[in-house]
mmCIF file of C-alpha atoms and ligand atoms in Angstrom:
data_model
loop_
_atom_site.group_PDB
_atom_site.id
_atom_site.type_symbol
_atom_site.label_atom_id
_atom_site.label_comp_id
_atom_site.label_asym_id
_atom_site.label_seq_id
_atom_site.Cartn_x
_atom_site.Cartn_y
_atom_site.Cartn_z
ATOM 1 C CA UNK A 1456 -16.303 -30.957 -67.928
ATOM 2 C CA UNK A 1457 -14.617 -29.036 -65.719
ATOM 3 C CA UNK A 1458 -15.126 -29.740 -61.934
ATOM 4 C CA UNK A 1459 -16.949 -27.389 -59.458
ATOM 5 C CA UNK A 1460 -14.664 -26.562 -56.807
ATOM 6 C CA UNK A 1461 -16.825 -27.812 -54.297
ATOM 7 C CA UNK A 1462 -17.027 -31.139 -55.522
ATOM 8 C CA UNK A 1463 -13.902 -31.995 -53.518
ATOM 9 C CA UNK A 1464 -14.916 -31.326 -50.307
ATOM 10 C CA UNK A 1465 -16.734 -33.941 -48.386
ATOM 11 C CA UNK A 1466 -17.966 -31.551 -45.372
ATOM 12 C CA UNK A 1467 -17.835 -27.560 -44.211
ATOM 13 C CA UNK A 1468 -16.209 -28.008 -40.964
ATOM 14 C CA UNK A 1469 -15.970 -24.375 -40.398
ATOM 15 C CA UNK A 1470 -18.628 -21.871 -42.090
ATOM 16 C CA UNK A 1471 -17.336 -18.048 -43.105
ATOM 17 C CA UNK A 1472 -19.790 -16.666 -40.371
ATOM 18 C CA UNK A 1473 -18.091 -18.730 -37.853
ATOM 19 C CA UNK A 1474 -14.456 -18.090 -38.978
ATOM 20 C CA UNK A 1475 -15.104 -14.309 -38.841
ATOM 21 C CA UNK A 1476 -16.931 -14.367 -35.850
ATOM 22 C CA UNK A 1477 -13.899 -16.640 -34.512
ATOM 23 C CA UNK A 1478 -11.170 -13.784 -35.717
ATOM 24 C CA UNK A 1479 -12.667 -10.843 -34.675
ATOM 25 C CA UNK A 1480 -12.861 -12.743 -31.044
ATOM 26 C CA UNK A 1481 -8.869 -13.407 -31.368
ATOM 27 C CA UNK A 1482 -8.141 -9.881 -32.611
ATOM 28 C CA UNK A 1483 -9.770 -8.542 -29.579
ATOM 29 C CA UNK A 1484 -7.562 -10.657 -27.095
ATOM 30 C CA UNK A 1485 -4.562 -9.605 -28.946
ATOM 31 C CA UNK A 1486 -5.494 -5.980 -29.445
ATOM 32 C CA UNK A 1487 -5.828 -6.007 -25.260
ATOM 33 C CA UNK A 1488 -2.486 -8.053 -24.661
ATOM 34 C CA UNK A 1489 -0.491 -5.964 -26.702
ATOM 35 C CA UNK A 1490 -2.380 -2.124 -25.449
ATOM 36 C CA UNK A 1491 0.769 -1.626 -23.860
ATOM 37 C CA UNK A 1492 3.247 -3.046 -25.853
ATOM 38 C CA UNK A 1493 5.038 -0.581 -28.888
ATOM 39 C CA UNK A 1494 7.628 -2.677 -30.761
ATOM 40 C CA UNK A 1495 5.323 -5.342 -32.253
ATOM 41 C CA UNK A 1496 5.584 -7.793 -35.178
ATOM 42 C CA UNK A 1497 3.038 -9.692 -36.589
ATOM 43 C CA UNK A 1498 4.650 -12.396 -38.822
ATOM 44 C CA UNK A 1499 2.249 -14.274 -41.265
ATOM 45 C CA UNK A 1500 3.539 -17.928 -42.464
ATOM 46 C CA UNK A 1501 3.053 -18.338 -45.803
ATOM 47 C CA UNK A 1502 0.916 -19.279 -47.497
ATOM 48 C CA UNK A 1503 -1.205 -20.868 -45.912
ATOM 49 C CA UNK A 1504 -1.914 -18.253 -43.196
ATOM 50 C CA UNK A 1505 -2.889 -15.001 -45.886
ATOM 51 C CA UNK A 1506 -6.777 -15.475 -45.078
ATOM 52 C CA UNK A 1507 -6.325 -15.330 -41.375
ATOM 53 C CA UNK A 1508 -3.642 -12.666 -41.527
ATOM 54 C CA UNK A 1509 -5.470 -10.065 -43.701
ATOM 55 C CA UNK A 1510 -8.928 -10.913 -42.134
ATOM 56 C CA UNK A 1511 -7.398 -10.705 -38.071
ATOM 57 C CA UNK A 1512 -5.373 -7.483 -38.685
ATOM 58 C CA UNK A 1513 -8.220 -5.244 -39.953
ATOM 59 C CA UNK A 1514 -9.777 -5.803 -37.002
ATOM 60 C CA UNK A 1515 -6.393 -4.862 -34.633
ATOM 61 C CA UNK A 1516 -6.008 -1.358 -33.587
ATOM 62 C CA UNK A 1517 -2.320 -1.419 -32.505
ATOM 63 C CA UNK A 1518 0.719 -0.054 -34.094
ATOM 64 C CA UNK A 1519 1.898 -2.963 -35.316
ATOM 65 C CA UNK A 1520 4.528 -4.204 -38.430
ATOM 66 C CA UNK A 1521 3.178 -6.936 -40.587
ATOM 67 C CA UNK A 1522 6.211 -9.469 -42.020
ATOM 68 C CA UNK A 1523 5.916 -12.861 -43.914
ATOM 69 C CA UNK A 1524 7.928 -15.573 -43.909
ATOM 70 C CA UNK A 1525 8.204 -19.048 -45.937
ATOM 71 C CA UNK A 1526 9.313 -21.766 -43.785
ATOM 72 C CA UNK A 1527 9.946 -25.514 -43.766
ATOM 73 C CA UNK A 1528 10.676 -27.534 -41.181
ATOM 74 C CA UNK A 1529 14.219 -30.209 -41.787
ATOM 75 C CA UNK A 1530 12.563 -33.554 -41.576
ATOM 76 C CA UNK A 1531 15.787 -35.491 -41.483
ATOM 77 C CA UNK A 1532 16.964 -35.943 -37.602
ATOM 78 C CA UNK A 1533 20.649 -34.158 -38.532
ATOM 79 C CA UNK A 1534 18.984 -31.035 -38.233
ATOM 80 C CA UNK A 1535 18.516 -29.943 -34.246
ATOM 81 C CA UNK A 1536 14.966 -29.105 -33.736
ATOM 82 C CA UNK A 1537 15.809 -25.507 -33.524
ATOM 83 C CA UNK A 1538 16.633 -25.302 -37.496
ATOM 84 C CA UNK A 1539 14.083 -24.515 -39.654
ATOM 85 C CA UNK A 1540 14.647 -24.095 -43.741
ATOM 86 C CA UNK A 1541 13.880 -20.463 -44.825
ATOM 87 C CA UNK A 1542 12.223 -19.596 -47.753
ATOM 88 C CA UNK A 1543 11.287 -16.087 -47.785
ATOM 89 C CA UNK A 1544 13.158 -14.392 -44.530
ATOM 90 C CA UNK A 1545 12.126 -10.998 -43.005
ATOM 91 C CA UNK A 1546 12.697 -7.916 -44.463
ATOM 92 C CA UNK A 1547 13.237 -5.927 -40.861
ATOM 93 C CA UNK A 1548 15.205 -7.144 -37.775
ATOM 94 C CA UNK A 1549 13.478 -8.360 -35.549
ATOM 95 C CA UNK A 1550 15.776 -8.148 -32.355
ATOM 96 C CA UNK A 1551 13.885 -6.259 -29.542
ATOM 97 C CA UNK A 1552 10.114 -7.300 -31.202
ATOM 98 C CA UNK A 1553 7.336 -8.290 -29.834
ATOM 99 C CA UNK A 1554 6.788 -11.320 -32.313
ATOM 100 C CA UNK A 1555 3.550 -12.430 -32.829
ATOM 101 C CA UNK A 1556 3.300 -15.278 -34.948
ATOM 102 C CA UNK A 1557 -0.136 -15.562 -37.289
ATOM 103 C CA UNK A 1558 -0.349 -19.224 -39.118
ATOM 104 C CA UNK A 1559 -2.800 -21.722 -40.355
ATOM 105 C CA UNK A 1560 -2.733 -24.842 -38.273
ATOM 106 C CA UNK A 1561 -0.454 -26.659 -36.148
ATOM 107 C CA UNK A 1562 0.217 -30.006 -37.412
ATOM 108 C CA UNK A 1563 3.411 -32.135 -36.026
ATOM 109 C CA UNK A 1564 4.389 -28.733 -34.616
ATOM 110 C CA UNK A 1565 7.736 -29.172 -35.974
ATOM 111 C CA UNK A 1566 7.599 -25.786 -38.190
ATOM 112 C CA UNK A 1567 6.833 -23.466 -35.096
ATOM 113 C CA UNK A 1568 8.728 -24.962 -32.928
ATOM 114 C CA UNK A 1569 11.996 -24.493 -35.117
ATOM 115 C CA UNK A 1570 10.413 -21.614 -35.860
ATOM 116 C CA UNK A 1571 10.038 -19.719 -32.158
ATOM 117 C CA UNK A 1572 13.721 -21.209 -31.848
ATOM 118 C CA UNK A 1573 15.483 -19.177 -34.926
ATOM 119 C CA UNK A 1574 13.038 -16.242 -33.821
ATOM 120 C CA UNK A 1575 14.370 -15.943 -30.315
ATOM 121 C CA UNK A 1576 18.232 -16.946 -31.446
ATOM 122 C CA UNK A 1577 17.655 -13.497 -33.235
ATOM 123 C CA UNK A 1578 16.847 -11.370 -30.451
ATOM 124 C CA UNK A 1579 13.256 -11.326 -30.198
ATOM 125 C CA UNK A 1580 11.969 -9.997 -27.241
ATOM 126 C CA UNK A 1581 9.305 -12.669 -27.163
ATOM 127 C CA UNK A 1582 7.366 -14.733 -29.542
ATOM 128 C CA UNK A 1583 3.568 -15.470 -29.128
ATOM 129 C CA UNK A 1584 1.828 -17.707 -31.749
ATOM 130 C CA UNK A 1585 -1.877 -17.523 -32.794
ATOM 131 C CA UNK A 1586 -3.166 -20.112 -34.991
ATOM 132 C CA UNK A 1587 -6.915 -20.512 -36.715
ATOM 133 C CA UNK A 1588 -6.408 -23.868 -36.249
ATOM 134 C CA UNK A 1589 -4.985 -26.464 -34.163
ATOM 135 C CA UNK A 1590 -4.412 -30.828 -34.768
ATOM 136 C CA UNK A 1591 -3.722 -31.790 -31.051
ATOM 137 C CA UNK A 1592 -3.877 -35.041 -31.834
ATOM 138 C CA UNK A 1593 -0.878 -35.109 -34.359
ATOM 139 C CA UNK A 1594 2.099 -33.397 -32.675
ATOM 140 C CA UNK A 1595 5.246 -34.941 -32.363
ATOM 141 C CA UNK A 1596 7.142 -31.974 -30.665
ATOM 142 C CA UNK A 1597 5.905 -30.059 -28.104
ATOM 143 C CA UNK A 1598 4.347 -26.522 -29.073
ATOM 144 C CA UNK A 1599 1.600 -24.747 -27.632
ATOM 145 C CA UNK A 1600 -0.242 -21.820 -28.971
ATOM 146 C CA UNK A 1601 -0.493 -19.116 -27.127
ATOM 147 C CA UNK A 1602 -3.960 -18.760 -28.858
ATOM 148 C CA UNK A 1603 -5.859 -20.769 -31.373
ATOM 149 C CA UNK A 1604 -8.988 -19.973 -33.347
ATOM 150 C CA UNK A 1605 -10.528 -23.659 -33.361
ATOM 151 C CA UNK A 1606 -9.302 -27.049 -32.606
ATOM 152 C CA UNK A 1607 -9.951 -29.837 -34.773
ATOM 153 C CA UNK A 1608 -9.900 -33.598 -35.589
ATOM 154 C CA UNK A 1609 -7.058 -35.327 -37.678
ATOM 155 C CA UNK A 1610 -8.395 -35.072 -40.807
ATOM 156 C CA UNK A 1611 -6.768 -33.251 -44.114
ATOM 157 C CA UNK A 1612 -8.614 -29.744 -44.425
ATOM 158 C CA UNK A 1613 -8.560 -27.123 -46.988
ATOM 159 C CA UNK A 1614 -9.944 -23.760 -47.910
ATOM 160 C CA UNK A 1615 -9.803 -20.003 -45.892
ATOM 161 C CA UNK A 1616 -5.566 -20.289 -47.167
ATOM 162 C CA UNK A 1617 -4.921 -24.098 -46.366
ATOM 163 C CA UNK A 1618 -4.339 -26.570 -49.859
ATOM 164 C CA UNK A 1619 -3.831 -29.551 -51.011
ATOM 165 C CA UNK A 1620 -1.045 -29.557 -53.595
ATOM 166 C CA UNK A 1621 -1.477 -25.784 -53.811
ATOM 167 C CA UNK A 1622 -4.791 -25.566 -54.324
ATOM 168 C CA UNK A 1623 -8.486 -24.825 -52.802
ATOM 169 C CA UNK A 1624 -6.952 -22.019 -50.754
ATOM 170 C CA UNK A 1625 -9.405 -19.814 -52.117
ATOM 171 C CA UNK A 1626 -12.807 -21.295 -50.729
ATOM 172 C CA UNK A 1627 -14.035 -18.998 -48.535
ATOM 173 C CA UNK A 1628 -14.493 -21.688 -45.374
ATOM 174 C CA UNK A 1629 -12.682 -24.494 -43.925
ATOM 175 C CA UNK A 1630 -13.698 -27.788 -45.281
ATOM 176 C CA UNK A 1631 -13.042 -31.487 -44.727
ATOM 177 C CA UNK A 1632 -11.132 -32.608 -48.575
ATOM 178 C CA UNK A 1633 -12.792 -35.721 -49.684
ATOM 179 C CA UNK A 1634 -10.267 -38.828 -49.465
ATOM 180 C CA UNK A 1635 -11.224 -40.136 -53.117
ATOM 181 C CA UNK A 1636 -8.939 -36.784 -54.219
ATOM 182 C CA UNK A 1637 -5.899 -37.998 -52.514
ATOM 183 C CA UNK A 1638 -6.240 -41.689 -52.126
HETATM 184 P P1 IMP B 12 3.714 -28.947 -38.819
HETATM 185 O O1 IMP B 12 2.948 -28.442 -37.612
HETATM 186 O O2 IMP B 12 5.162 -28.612 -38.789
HETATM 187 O O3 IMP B 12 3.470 -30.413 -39.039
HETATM 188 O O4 IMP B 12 3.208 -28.256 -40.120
HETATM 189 C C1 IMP B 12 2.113 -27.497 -40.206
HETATM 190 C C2 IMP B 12 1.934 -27.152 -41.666
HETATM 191 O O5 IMP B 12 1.485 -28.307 -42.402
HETATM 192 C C3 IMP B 12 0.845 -26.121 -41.795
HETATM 193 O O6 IMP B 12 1.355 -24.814 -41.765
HETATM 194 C C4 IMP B 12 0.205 -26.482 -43.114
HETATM 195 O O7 IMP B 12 0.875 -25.820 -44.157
HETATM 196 C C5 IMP B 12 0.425 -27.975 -43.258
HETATM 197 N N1 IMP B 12 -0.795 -28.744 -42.864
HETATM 198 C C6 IMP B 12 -0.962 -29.527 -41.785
HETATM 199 N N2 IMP B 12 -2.184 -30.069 -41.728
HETATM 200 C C7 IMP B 12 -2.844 -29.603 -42.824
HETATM 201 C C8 IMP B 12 -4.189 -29.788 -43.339
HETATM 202 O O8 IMP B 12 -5.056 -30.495 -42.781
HETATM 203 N N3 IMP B 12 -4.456 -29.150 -44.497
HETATM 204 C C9 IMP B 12 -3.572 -28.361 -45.146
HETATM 205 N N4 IMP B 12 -2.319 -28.145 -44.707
HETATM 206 C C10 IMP B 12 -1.953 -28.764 -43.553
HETATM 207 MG MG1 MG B 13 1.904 -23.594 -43.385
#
């Protein structure tokens, strides 16, 4: 038999009502911060960040242009810090921008830190990150969002965007994935 998606997850760490309630709070910040601004970027990380990204901008009132990119970070030490692999680059220049950057959680914070670098090495005017969610305890490099929805404990989430192997991106909240699916 086939198995119900939420037999995998072992506990709702963050409901819908609360991630919407969380979004529209961050949208609010950033549609004041930026009031003034007229050149900005919102860059979404994919994939994980396609939830958060179409949810938060409905609810900004800015002019704004909305990019995506697909990144990796190098995890061999060759690579200086400020590298990152691209994927899927932008499709406008962003020299001059104000770059906001929208993405799941920081982890290590090796992606956004490379990330901010490559940004800025291309002219950006600056670059901002907002991030629904945050790992404090895990980094390895030193990164902090400028805003962040919710932080949480090291454990392996999914749902609202985030996987596991590429999947459970589409459950609607963010939920704790059980161990016996990975271990
Ligand atoms: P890092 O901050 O460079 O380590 O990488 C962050 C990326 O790792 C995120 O954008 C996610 O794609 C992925 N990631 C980290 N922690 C989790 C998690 O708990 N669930 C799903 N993906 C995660
Ligand atoms: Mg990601």
């Amino acid at each position: 038999m086939k198995t119900d998606l939420t037999d995998v997850i072992d506990k709702v760490l963050i409901d819908e009502k609360s991630l919407q309630k969380k979004i529209k709070k961050l949208a609010g910040q950033i549609n004041e911060y930026y009031s003034d601004k007229d050149n900005v970027t919102m860059i979404g990380i994919l994939k994980g960040s396609v939830m958060f990204m179409a949810d938060l901008s409905k609810h900004i009132h800015i002019d704004m242009v909305m990019e995506f990119m697909d990144v990796s970070s190098y995890e061999d030490s060759t690579h200086s810090s400020g590298n990152v692999k691209i994927i899927k680059d932008l499709d406008t220049d962003i020299s001059g921008k104000e770059v906001l950057i929208v993405e799941d959680i920081v982890d290590t914070g090796r992606t956004l830190h490379a990330l901010r670098e490559t940004l800025l090495k291309r002219g950006a005017a600056e670059v901002k990150i907002v991030t629904l969610l945050d790992k404090p305890e895990r980094r390895e490099v030193e990164i902090k969002p400028d805003r962040c929805g919710f932080k949480i404990p090291n454990e392996f989430v999914v749902g609202f965007g985030l996987d596991y192997q590429q999947k459970y991106r589409n459950l609607p909240y963010i939920g704790v994935l059980k161990r016996s699916v990975y271990e």
